[in-house]
mmCIF file of C-alpha atoms and ligand atoms in Angstrom:
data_model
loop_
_atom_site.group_PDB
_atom_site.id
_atom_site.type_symbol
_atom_site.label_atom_id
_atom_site.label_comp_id
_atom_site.label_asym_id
_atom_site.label_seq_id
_atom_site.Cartn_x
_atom_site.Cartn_y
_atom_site.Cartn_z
ATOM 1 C CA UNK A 975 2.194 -1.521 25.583
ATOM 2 C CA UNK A 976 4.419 -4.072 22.954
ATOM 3 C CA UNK A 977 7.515 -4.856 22.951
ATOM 4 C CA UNK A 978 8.273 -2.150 20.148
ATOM 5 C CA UNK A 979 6.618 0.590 22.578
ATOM 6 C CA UNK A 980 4.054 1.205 20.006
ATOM 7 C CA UNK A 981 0.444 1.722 20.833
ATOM 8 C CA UNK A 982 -2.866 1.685 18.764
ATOM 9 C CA UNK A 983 -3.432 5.629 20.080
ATOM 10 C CA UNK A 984 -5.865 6.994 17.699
ATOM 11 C CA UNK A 985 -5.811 3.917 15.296
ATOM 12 C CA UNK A 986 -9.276 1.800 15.542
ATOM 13 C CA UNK A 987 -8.892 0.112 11.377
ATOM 14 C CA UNK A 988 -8.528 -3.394 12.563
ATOM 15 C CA UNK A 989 -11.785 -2.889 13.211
ATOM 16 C CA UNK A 990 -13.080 -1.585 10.016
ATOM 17 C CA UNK A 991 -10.513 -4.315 7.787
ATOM 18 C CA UNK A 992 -10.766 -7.254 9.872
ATOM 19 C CA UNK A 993 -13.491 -9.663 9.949
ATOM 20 C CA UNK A 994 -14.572 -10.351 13.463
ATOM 21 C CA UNK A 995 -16.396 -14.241 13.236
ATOM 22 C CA UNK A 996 -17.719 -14.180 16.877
ATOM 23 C CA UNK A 997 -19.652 -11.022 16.351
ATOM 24 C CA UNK A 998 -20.312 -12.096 12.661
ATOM 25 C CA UNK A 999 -18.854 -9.007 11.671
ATOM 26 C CA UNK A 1000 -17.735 -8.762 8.313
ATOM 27 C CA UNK A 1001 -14.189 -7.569 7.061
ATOM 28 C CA UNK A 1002 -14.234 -4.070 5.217
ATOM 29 C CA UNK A 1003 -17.105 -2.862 8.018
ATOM 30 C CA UNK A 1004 -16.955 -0.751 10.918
ATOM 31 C CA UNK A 1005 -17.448 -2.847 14.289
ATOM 32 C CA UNK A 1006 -20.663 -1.328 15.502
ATOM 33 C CA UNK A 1007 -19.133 -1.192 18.536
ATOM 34 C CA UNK A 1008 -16.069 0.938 17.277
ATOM 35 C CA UNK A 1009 -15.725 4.627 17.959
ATOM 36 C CA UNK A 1010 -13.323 5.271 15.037
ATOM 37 C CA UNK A 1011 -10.211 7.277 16.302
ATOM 38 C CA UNK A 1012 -11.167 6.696 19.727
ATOM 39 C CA UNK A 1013 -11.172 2.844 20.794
ATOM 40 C CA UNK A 1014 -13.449 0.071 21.304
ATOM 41 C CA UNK A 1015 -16.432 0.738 23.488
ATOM 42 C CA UNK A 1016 -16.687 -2.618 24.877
ATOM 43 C CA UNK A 1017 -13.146 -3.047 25.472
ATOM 44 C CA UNK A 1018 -13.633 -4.955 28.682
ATOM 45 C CA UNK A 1019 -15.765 -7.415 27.062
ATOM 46 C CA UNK A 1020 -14.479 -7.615 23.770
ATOM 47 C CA UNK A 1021 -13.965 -11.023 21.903
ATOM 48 C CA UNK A 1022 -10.972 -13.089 22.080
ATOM 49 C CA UNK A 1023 -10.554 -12.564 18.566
ATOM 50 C CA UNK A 1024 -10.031 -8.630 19.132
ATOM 51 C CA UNK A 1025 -8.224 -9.422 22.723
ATOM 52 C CA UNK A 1026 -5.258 -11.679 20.847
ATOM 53 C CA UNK A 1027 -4.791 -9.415 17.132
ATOM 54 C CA UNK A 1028 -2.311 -7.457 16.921
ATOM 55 C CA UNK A 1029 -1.540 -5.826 13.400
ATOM 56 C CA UNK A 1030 2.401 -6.098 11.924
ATOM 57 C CA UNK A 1031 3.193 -3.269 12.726
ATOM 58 C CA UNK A 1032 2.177 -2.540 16.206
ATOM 59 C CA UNK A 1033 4.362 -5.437 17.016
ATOM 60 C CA UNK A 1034 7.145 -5.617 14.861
ATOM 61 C CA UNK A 1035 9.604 -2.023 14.671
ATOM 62 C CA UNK A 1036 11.212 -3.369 11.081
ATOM 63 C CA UNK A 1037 7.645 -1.948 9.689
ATOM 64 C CA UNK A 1038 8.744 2.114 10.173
ATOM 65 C CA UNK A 1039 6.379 4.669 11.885
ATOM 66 C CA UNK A 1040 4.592 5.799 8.146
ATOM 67 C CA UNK A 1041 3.238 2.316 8.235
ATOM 68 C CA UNK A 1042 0.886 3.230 11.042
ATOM 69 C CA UNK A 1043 -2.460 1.989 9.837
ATOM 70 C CA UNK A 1044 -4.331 5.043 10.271
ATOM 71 C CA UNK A 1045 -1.977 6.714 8.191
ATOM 72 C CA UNK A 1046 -0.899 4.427 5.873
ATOM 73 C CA UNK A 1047 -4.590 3.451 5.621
ATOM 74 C CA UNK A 1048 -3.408 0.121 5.520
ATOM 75 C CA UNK A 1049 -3.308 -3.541 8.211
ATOM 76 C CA UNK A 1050 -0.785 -5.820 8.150
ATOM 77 C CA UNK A 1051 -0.586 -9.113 8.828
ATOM 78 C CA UNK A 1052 0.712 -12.208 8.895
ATOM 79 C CA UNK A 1053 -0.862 -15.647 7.763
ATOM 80 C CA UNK A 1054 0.955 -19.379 7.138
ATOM 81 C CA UNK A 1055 1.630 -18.124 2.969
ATOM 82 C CA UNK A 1056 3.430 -14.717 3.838
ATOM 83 C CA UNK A 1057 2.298 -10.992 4.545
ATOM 84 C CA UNK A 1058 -1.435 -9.812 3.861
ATOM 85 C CA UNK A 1059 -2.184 -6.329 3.463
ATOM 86 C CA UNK A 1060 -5.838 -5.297 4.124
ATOM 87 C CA UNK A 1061 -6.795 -1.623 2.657
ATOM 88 C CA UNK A 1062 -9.346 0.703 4.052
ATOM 89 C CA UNK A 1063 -11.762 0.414 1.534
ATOM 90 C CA UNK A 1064 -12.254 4.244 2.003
ATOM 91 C CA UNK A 1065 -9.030 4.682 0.584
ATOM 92 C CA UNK A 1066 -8.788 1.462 -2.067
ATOM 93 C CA UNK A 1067 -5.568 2.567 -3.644
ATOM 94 C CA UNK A 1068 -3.725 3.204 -0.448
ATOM 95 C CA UNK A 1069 -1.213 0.339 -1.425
ATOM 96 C CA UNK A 1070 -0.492 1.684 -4.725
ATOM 97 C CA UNK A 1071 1.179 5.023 -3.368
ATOM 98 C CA UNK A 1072 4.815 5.358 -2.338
ATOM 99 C CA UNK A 1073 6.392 4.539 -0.160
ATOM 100 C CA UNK A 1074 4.150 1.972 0.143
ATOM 101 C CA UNK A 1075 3.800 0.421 -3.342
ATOM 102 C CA UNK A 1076 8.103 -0.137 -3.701
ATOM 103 C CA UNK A 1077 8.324 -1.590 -0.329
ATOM 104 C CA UNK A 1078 5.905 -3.813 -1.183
ATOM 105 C CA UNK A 1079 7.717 -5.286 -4.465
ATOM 106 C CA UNK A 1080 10.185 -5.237 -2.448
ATOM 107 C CA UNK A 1081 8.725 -7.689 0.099
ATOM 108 C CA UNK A 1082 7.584 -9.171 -3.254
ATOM 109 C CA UNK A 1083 10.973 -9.928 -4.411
ATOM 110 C CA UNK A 1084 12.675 -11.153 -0.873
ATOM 111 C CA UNK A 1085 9.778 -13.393 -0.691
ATOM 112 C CA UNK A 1086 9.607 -15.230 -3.562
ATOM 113 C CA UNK A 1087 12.635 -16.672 -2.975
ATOM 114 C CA UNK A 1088 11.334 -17.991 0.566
ATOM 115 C CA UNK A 1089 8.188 -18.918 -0.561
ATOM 116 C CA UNK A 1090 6.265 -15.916 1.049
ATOM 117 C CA UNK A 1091 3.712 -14.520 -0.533
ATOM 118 C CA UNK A 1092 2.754 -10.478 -0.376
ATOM 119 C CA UNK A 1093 -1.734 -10.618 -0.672
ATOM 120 C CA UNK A 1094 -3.226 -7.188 -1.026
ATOM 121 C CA UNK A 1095 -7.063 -7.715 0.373
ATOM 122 C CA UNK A 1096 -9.302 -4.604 -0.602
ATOM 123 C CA UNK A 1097 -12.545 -5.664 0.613
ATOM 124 C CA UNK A 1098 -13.118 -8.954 -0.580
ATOM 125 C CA UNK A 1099 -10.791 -8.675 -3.533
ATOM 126 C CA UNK A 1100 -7.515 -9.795 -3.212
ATOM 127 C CA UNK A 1101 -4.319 -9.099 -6.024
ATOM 128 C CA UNK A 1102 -1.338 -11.655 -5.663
ATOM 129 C CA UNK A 1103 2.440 -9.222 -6.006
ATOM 130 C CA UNK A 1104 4.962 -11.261 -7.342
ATOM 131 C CA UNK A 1105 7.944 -8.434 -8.518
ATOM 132 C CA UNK A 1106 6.993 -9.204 -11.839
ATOM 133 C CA UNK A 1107 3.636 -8.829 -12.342
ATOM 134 C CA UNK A 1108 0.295 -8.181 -9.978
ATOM 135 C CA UNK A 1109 -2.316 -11.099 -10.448
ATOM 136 C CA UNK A 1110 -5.692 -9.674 -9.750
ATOM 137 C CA UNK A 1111 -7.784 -12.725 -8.206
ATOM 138 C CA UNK A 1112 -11.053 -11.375 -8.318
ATOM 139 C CA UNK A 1113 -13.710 -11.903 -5.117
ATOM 140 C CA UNK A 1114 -11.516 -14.779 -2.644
ATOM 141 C CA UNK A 1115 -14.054 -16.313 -0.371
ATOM 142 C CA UNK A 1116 -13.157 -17.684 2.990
ATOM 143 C CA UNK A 1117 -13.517 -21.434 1.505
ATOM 144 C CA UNK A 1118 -11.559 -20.655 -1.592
ATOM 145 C CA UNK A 1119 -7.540 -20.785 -1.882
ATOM 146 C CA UNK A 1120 -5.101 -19.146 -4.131
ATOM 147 C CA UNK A 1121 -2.957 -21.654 -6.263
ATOM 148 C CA UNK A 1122 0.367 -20.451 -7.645
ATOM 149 C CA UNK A 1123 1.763 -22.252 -10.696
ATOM 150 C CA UNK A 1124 5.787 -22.037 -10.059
ATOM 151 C CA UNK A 1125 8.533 -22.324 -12.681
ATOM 152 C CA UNK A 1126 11.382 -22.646 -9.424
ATOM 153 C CA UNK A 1127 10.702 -20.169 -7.322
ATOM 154 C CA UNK A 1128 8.973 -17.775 -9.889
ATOM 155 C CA UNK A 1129 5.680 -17.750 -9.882
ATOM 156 C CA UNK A 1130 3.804 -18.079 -13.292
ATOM 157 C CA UNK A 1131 0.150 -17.893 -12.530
ATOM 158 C CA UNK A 1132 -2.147 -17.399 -9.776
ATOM 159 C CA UNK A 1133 -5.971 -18.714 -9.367
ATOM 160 C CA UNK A 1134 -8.565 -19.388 -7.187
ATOM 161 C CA UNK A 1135 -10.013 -22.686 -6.123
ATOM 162 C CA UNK A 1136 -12.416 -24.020 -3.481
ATOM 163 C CA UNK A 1137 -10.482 -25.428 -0.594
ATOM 164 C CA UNK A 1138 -12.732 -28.308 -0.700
ATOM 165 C CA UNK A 1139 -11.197 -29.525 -4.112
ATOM 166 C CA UNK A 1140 -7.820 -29.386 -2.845
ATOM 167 C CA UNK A 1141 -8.346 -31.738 -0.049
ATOM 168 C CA UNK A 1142 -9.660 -34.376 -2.540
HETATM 169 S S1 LIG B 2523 -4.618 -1.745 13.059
HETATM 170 FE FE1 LIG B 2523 -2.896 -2.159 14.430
HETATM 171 S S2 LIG B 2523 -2.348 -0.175 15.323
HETATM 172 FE FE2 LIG B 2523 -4.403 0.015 14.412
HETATM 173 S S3 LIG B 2523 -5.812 -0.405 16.115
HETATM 174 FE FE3 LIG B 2523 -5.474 -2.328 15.051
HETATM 175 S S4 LIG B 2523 -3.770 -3.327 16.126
HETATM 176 FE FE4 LIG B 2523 -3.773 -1.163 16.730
HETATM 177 S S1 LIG B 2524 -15.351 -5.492 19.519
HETATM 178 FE FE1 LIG B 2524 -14.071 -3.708 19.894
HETATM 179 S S2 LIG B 2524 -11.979 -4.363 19.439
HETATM 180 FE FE2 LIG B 2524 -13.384 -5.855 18.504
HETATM 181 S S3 LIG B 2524 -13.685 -5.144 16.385
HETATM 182 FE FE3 LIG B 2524 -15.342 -4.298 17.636
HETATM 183 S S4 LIG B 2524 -14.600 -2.290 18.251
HETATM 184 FE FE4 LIG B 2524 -12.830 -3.447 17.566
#
């Protein structure tokens, strides 16, 4: 049980979305040790990875009940940049319906602002929201970074670069 009262129940897509290193499982597959809508079948063993996740909204109550990931279709969470929003791949335009699409420009618009970014991750392509305009990024590998090009706090364009030039 979490602090909001909320429990997974019949919701098993963090482990279809999420990539899972220490089983080199990759994101956008079902764990083979899943039984989607039932649980994990090696829940007393599972990795540490799976033991510490928890999704936005099993944790937080600001995210209402219709953002449920197994009926939204959709996993939230947080990383250092802002909100990411994985997307059962089943269902790639979950994002794009409402409610879910104007909260999102919303988030969009709040974060900008703070410097928050709102990701939308549909297998291994990810789209940038700003409330302006949707930057589709194209394939993001896990060694490559999105760059923003600000005017203020507005952001201009978006691209991808290896994280290895960044650092030089
Ligand atoms: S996505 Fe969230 S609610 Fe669903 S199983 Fe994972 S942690 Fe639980
Ligand atoms: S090991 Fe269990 S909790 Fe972890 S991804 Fe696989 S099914 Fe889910």
């Amino acid at each position: 049980m979490t602090a909001t009262g909320r429990q997974c129940g019949d919701c098993t897509l963090c482990c279809k979305v999420m990539a899972i290193e220490e089983l080199a499982k990759p994101a956008s597959a079902w764990c083979p040790h899943c039984a989607p809508g039932r649980g994990c079948r090696i829940y007393p063993d599972r990795p540490a990875e799976c033991r510490t996740f928890s999704c936005v909204w099993l944790v937080n109550e600001l995210l209402e009940e219709h953002w449920k990931p197994s009926r939204s279709k959709l996993v939230l969470t947080t990383s250092e940049d802002g909100l990411e929003v994985r997307c059962d791949p089943g269902f790639p335009d979950a994002w794009r319906r409402e409610p879910f699409r104007g909260e999102l420009r919303e988030w969009a618009i709040s974060g900008e602002t703070l410097d928050m970014t709102v990701v939308v991750i549909v297998g291994q392509r990810m789209t940038l929201l700003t409330p302006e305009r949707e930057f589709d990024l194209g394939i993001v590998g896990p060694d490559e970074r999105i760059v923003r090009e600000l005017v203020g706090t507005r952001v201009v364009n978006a691209t991808v670069t290896k994280a290895s030039d960044l650092e030089r």
